[in-house]
C-alpha angles and dihedrals in degrees: 000000000000119000124231091257092054092049090050091049090052093048091045093054089049093055095038098261105113097176098052109148136171091253091050091049091051090050090052092050091049091047091050092051093045090044093053090049092047092049091052092049093047092048090052089052091048091049091051091051091049091049090055094049111076093181092071097039092115095053101039094114092052094049091046092052094045094050091046093052091046092053093049092049090049091051091049091052091049090051091049090052091050090053091051092248114156099258093179093067091047092051091047091050091049090049093052091046091048091050092050092049093047091051092049093046098037096129093042093050090047090054091047091052090048090049091053090051092050094045093050100041094036101203085173141005133209109293097030120126105232138179117204134156093349094312122113125187149102116293108245100172141358112206131170094263107022140026117214120222123192110204124214089257090056101257122144115224120189109206121191111245091227088062094047096046091055099048138071113272124201113198112195095185104045097091095040098236139055135210118232124204114191121182116211129179131211137180122274086237092065114087114239093237090053093050092047091049091051092051093046090050090054091048093051091056096055119088116214098049110123120235094211110085092023120225116261135196122213132185096233110172146004110227131187096264105012148021117252121223123194115213113197123188143148130236139172110273092245092052097050101104094036090055093043096057093039089054094052091051094042095050092053092054093043092050089053092052093048095044094244113153117225101216134207131197111285140154123234114211118196119194113207116200117216 
């Protein structure tokens, strides 16, 4: 009848571990139990750290999974070393496999990395109106691979995160309010005070214009057929376009009431008789 040691030797040779002994098996069992306990304790510590950090709130599940996989792989390598398995060859094989996977999934991994950058740095959140890489729209979703834009004409555009994380991003909602500069022109025949009064009357009738800082009107340029007036005001980010179109309409009506001519480019020809 075979002893326990002989059985272990037979099993060890079958699985590629020629020096498997009872003591070695007990060490492996103890290491597994201690490793499982250590992984649980470490994962609890990681989860507490992630709970405290608001900057990584959006990617907590991904970090949790990545750390968990790393700890289990590390435990498996330690067990292999205890059983006198050639760990170097395993690490080399994993490295080659990882390189092959990374080459095959280069674009996907690039998008994932870009998604991590966007989720950590947060240049925008869902609901912000953003302009980036020639695309303007409201952010509808931020996933690990793609960010979804909804354009003003109700089109959905899915932009790779690798592209977004490497380009300039303009967020029109982040600071809560926007400055508006509107250029208006009036005839040379209209006195400046009269033009300014007409524009200020139009401004006073539009809700959504902020009082601080107050809107101002400047005479900004003398053109060939008209005088240019710059109207500068501030609005809440969400009211920008509503105020913009209301101002254009209101100024036209106010100019008509005040007798201010809205000019256009024209050429005066004078015929002199000799």
